[in-house]
mmCIF file of C-alpha atoms in Angstrom:
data_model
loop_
_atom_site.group_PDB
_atom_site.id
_atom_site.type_symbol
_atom_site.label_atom_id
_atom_site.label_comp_id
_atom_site.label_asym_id
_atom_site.label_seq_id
_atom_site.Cartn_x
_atom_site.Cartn_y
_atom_site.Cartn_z
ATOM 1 C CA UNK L 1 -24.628 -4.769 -8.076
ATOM 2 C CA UNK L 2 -23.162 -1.415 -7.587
ATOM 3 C CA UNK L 3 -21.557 0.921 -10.257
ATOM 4 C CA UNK L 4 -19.279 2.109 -8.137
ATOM 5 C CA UNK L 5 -16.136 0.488 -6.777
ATOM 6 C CA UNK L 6 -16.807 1.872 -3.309
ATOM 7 C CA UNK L 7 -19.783 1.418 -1.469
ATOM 8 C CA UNK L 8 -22.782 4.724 -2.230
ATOM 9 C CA UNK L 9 -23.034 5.948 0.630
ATOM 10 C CA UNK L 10 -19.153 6.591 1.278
ATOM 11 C CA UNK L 11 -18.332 8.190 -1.835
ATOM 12 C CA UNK L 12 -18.134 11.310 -0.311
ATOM 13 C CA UNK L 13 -15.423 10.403 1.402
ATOM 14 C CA UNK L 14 -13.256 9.118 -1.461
ATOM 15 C CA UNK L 15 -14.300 12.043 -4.054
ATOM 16 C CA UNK L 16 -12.899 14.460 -1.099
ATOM 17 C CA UNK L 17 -9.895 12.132 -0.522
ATOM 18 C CA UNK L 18 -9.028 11.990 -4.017
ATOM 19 C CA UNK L 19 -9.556 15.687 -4.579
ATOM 20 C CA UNK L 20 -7.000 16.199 -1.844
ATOM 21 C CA UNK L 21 -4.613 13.651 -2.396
ATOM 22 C CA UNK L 22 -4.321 14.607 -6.422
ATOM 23 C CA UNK L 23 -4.380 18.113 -5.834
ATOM 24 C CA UNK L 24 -1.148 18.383 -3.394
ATOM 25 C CA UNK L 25 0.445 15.255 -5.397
ATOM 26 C CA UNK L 26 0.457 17.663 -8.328
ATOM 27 C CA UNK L 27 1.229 20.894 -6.763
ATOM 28 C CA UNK L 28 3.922 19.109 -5.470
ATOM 29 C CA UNK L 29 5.890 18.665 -8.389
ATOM 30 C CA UNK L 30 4.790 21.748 -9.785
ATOM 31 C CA UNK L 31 5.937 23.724 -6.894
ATOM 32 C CA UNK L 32 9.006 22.069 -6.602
ATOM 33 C CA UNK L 33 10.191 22.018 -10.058
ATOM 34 C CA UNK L 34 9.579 26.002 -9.867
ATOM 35 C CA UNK L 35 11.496 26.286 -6.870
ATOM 36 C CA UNK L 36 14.172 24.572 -9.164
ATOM 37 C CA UNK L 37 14.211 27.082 -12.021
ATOM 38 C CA UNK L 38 11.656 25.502 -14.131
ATOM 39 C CA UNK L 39 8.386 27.910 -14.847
ATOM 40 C CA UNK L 40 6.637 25.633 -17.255
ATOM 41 C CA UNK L 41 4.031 24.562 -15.110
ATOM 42 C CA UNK L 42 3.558 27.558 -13.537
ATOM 43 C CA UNK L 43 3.289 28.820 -16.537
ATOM 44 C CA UNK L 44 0.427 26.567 -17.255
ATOM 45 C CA UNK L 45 -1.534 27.541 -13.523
ATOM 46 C CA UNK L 46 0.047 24.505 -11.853
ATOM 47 C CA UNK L 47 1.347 26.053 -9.247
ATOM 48 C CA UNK L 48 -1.735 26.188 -7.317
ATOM 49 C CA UNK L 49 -3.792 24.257 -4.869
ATOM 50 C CA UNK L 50 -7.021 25.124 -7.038
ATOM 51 C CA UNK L 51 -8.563 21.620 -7.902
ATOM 52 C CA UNK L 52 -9.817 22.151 -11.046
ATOM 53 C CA UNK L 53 -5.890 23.119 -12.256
ATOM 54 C CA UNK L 54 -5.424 19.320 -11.619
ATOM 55 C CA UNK L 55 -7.961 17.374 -11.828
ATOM 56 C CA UNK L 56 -8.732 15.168 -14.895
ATOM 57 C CA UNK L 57 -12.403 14.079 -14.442
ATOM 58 C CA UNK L 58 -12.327 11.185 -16.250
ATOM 59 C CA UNK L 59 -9.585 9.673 -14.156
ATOM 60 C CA UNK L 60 -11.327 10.257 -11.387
ATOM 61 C CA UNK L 61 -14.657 9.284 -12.489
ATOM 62 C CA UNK L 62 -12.534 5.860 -13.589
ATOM 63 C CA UNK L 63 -11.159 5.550 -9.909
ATOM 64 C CA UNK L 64 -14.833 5.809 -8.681
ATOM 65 C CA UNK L 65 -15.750 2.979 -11.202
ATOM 66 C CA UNK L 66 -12.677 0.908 -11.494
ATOM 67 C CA UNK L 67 -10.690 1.416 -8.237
ATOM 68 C CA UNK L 68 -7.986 3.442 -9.637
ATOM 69 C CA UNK L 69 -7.677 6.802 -11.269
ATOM 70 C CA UNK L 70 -5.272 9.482 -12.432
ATOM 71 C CA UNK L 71 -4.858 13.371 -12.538
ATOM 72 C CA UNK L 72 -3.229 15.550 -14.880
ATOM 73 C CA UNK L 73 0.348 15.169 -15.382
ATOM 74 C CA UNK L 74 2.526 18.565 -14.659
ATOM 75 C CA UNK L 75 5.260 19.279 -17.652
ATOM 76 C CA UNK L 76 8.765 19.397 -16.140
ATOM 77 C CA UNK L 77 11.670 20.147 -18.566
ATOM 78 C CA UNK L 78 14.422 19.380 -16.956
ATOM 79 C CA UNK L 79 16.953 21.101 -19.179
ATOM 80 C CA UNK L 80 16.106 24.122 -16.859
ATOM 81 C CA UNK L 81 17.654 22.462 -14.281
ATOM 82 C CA UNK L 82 20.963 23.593 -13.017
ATOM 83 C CA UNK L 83 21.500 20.001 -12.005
ATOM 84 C CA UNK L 84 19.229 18.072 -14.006
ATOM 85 C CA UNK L 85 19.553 14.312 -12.707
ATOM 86 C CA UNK L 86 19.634 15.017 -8.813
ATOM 87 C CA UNK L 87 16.859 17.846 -8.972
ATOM 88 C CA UNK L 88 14.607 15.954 -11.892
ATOM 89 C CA UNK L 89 14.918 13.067 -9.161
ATOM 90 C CA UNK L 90 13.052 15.190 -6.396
ATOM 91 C CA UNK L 91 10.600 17.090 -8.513
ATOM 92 C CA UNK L 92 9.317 13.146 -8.936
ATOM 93 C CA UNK L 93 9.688 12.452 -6.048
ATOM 94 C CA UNK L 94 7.553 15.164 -4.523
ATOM 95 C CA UNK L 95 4.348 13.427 -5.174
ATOM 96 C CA UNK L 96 4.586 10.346 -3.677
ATOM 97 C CA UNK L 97 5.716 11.793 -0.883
ATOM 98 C CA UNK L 98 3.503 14.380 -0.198
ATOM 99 C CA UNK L 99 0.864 11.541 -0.213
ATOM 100 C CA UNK L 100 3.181 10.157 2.452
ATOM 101 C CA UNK L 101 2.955 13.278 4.108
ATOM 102 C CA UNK L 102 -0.642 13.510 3.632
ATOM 103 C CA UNK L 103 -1.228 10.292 5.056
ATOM 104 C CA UNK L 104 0.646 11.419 8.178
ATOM 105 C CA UNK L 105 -1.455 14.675 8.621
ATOM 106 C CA UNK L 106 -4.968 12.259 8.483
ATOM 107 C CA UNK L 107 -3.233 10.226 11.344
ATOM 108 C CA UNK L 108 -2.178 12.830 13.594
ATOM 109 C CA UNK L 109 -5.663 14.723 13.206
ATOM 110 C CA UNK L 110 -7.193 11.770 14.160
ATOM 111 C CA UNK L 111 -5.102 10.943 17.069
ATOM 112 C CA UNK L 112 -5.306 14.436 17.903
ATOM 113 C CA UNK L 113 -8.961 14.991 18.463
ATOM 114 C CA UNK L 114 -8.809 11.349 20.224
ATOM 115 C CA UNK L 115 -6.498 13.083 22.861
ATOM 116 C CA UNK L 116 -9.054 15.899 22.759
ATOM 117 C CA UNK L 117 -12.154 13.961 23.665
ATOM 118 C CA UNK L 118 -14.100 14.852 21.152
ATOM 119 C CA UNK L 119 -16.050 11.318 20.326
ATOM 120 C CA UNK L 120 -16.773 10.802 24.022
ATOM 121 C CA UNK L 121 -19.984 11.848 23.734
ATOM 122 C CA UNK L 122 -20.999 10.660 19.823
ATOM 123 C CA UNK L 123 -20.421 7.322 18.397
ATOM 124 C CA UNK L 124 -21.695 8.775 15.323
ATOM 125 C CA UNK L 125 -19.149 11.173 14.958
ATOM 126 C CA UNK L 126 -16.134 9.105 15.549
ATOM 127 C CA UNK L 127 -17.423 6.451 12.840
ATOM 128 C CA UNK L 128 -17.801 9.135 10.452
ATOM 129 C CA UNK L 129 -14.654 10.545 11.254
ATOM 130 C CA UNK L 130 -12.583 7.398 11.737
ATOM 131 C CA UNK L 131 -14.345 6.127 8.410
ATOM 132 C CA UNK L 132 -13.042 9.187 6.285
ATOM 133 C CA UNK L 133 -9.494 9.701 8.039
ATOM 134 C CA UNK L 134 -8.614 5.764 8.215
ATOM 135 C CA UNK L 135 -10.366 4.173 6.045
ATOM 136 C CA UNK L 136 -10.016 6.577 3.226
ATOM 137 C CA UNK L 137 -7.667 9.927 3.606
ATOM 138 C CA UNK L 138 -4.831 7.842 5.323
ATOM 139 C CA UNK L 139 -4.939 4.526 3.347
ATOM 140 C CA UNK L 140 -5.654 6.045 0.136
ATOM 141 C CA UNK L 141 -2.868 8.438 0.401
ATOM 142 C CA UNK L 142 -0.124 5.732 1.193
ATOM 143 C CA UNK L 143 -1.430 3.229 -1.518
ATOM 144 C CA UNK L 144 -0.805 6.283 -3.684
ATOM 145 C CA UNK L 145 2.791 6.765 -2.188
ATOM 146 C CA UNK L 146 3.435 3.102 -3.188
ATOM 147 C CA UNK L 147 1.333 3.018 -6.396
ATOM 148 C CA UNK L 148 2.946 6.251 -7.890
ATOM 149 C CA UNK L 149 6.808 4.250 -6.901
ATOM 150 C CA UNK L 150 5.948 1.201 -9.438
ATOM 151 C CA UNK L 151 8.709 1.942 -12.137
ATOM 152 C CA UNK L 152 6.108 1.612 -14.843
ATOM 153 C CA UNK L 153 5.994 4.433 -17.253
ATOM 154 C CA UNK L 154 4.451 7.109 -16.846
ATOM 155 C CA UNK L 155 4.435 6.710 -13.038
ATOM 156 C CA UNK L 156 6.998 8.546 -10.758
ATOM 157 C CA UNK L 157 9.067 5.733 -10.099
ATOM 158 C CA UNK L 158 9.555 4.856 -13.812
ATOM 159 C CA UNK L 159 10.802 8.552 -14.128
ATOM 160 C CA UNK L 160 12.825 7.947 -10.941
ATOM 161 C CA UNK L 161 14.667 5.045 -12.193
ATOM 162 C CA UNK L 162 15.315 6.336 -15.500
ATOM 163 C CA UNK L 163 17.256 9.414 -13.984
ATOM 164 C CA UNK L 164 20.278 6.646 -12.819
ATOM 165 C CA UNK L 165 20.048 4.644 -16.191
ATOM 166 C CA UNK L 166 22.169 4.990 -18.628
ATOM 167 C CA UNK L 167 21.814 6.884 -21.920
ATOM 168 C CA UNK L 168 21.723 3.875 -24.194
ATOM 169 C CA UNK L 169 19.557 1.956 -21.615
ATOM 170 C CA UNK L 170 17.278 5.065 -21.263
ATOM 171 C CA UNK L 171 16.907 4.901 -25.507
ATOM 172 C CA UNK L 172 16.111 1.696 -25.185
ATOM 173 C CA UNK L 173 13.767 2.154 -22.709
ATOM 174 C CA UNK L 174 11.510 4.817 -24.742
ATOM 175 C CA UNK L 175 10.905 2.576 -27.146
ATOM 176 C CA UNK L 176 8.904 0.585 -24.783
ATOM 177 C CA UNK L 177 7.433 3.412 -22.685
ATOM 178 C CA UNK L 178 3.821 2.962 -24.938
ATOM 179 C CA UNK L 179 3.472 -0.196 -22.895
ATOM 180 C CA UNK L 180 3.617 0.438 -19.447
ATOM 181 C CA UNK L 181 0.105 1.421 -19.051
ATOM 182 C CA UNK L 182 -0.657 -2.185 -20.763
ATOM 183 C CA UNK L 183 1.776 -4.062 -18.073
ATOM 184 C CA UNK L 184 0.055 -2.437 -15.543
ATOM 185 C CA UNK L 185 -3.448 -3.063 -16.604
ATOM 186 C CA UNK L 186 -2.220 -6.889 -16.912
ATOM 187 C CA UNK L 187 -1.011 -6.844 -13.618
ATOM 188 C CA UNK L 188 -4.442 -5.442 -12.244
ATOM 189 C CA UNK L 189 -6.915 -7.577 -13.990
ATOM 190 C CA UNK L 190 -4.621 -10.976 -13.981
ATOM 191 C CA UNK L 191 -4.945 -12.815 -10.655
ATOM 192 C CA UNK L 192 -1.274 -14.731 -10.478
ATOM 193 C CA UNK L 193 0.155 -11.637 -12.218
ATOM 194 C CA UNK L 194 -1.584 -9.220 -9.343
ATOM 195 C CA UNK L 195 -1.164 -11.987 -6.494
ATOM 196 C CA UNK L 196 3.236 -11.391 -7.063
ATOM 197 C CA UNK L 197 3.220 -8.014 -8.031
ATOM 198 C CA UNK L 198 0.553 -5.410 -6.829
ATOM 199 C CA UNK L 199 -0.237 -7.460 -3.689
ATOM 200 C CA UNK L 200 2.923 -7.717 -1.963
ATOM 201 C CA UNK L 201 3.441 -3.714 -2.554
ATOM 202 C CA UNK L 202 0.455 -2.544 -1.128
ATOM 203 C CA UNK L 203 0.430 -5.245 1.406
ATOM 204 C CA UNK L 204 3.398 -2.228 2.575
ATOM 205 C CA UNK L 205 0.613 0.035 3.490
ATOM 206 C CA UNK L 206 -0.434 -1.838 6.900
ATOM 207 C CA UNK L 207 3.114 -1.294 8.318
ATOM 208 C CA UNK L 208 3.874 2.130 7.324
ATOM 209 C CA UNK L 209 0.464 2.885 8.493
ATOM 210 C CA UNK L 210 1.114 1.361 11.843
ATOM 211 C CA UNK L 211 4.458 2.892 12.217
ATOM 212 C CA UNK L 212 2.950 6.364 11.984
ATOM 213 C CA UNK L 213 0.355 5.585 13.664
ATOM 214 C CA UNK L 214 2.617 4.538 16.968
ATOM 215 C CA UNK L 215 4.277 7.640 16.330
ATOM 216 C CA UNK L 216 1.374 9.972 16.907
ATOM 217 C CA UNK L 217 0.396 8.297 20.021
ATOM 218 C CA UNK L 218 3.638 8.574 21.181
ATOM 219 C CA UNK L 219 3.783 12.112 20.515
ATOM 220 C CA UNK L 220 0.399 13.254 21.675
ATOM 221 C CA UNK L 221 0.911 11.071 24.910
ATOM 222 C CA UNK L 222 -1.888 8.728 24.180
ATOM 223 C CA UNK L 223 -1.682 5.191 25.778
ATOM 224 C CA UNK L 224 -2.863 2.374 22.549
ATOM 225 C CA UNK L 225 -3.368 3.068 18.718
ATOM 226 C CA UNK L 226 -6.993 3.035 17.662
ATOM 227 C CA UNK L 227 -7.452 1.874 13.901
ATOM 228 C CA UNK L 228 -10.851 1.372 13.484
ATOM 229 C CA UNK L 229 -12.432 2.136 10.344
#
C-alpha cells in the first residue's frame, strides 16, 4: 500500500500542478486586492509568482498524502477598500477563478499541439502529456475552482457569502467560523455525508471540463474532443 494518495510514479505531475495552481490562486488575490488599494500583501512579498512566497509545505505534503492540501492564505483588509463589499467580493473571487482560468490554458495547450501534430510520431509523448494536462493540470485546477466555492470558512466562498450577509448574521456567523474546517473534514471522511455533499459538486468538473474542452476544438478548427488521460 502506497503512502501517497496518487500513484509514485505520477507525482511529478501533481507536485508541478499544485505548485502552479497555488501559486497563481494566491497571486491572484494578492494582485488584485493591490490593484484595489490594499498593500498588505504586497507588503508581505505576495505579490509575486515566486513559489516559495506561497507555498505552505505541509499543506502540500498533506495533499500528496491525504488528497487535499492548502497554501498560505494572503491578508486582505478590506477597510482599504474604497468600496469594501463589491471589491472584497472579487479579491475572493480571484482565486477560484484563476484556477478556472488555469484549467482553460491546460486545455487549449493541449488541443493546441493536437492541431500541431506533435504526438503523430510518439505515443509516449502524448501519454505523458495528456496524463499531466488532463489528468492532472486541468482537473485539478477546476476541482479547486469548485472546492475553494464551498461556503465553509476559511474557503473563498465562505468569505464570498459573508460579504451579502447581514451584520448581525455575519456576528453570528464568527462565532462558528472555528468549525468549518471540522464540517469539512466530516464531510470528507463520512461516506453518506460525502455521497450528498462533496460528490455532487465535483461531479461539476466533467461538464465544465467538457464545455471548454468543445470550445477549444471549435476554436482551433479541430474536428472531435480527445480526453484521454
Amino acid at each position: 500500500m502506497s503512502l501517497f494518495w496518487f500513484p509514485l510514479a505520477e507525482l511529478p505531475f501533481v507536485i508541478l500542478t499544485m505548485l502552479i495552481a497555488f501559486t497563481v490562486h494566491e497571486f491572484a488575490h494578492a494582485w488584485t486586492a493591490y490593484k484595489f488599494g490594499d498593500t498588505t500583501a504586497y507588503e508581505q512579498g505576495r505579490v509575486t509568482l515566486n513559489p516559495m512566497a506561497h507555498i505552505d509545505l505541509f499543506g502540500l505534503l498533506f495533499l500528496l498524502v491525504a488528497g487535499f492540501g492548502w497554501a498560505k492564505p494572503v491578508p486582505v483588509r478590506r477597510s482599504r477598500f474604497k468600496r469594501p463589499r463589491l471589491m472584497n467580493i472579487m479579491v475572493t473571487a480571484a482565486g477560484p477563478v484563476s484556477n478556472l482560468l488555469m484549467a482553460f490554458i491546460g486545455l487549449f495547450i493541449y488541443f493546441l499541439l493536437i492541431k500541431l501534430h506533435a504526438f503523430d510520431h510518439s505515443d509516449a509523448l502524448y501519454e505523458t502529456v495528456s496524463t499531466f494536462l488532463i489528468k492532472y493540470f486541468v482537473s485539478i485546477n477546476v476541482t479547486l475552482f469548485l472546492f475553494n466555492l464551498i461556503p465553509l470558512p476559511p474557503l473563498d466562498g465562505y468569505r464570498i457569502v459573508e460579504e451579502f450577509a447581514s451584520m448581525r448574521l455575519r456576528m453570528k456567523l464568527v462565532q462558528y467560523e472555528q468549525w468549518g474546517a471540522f464540517i469539512f473534514l466530516l464531510f470528507i471522511f463520512l461516506p453518506p455525508l460525502r455521497a450528498v455533499t462533496l460528490t455532487p459538486l465535483f461531479s461539476l468538473g466533467n461538464p465544465i471540463i467538457q464545455n471548454m474542452a468543445e470550445f477549444c476544438v471549435r476554436v482551433l478548427g479541430i474536428g472531435r474532443t480527445l480526453l484521454v488521460a
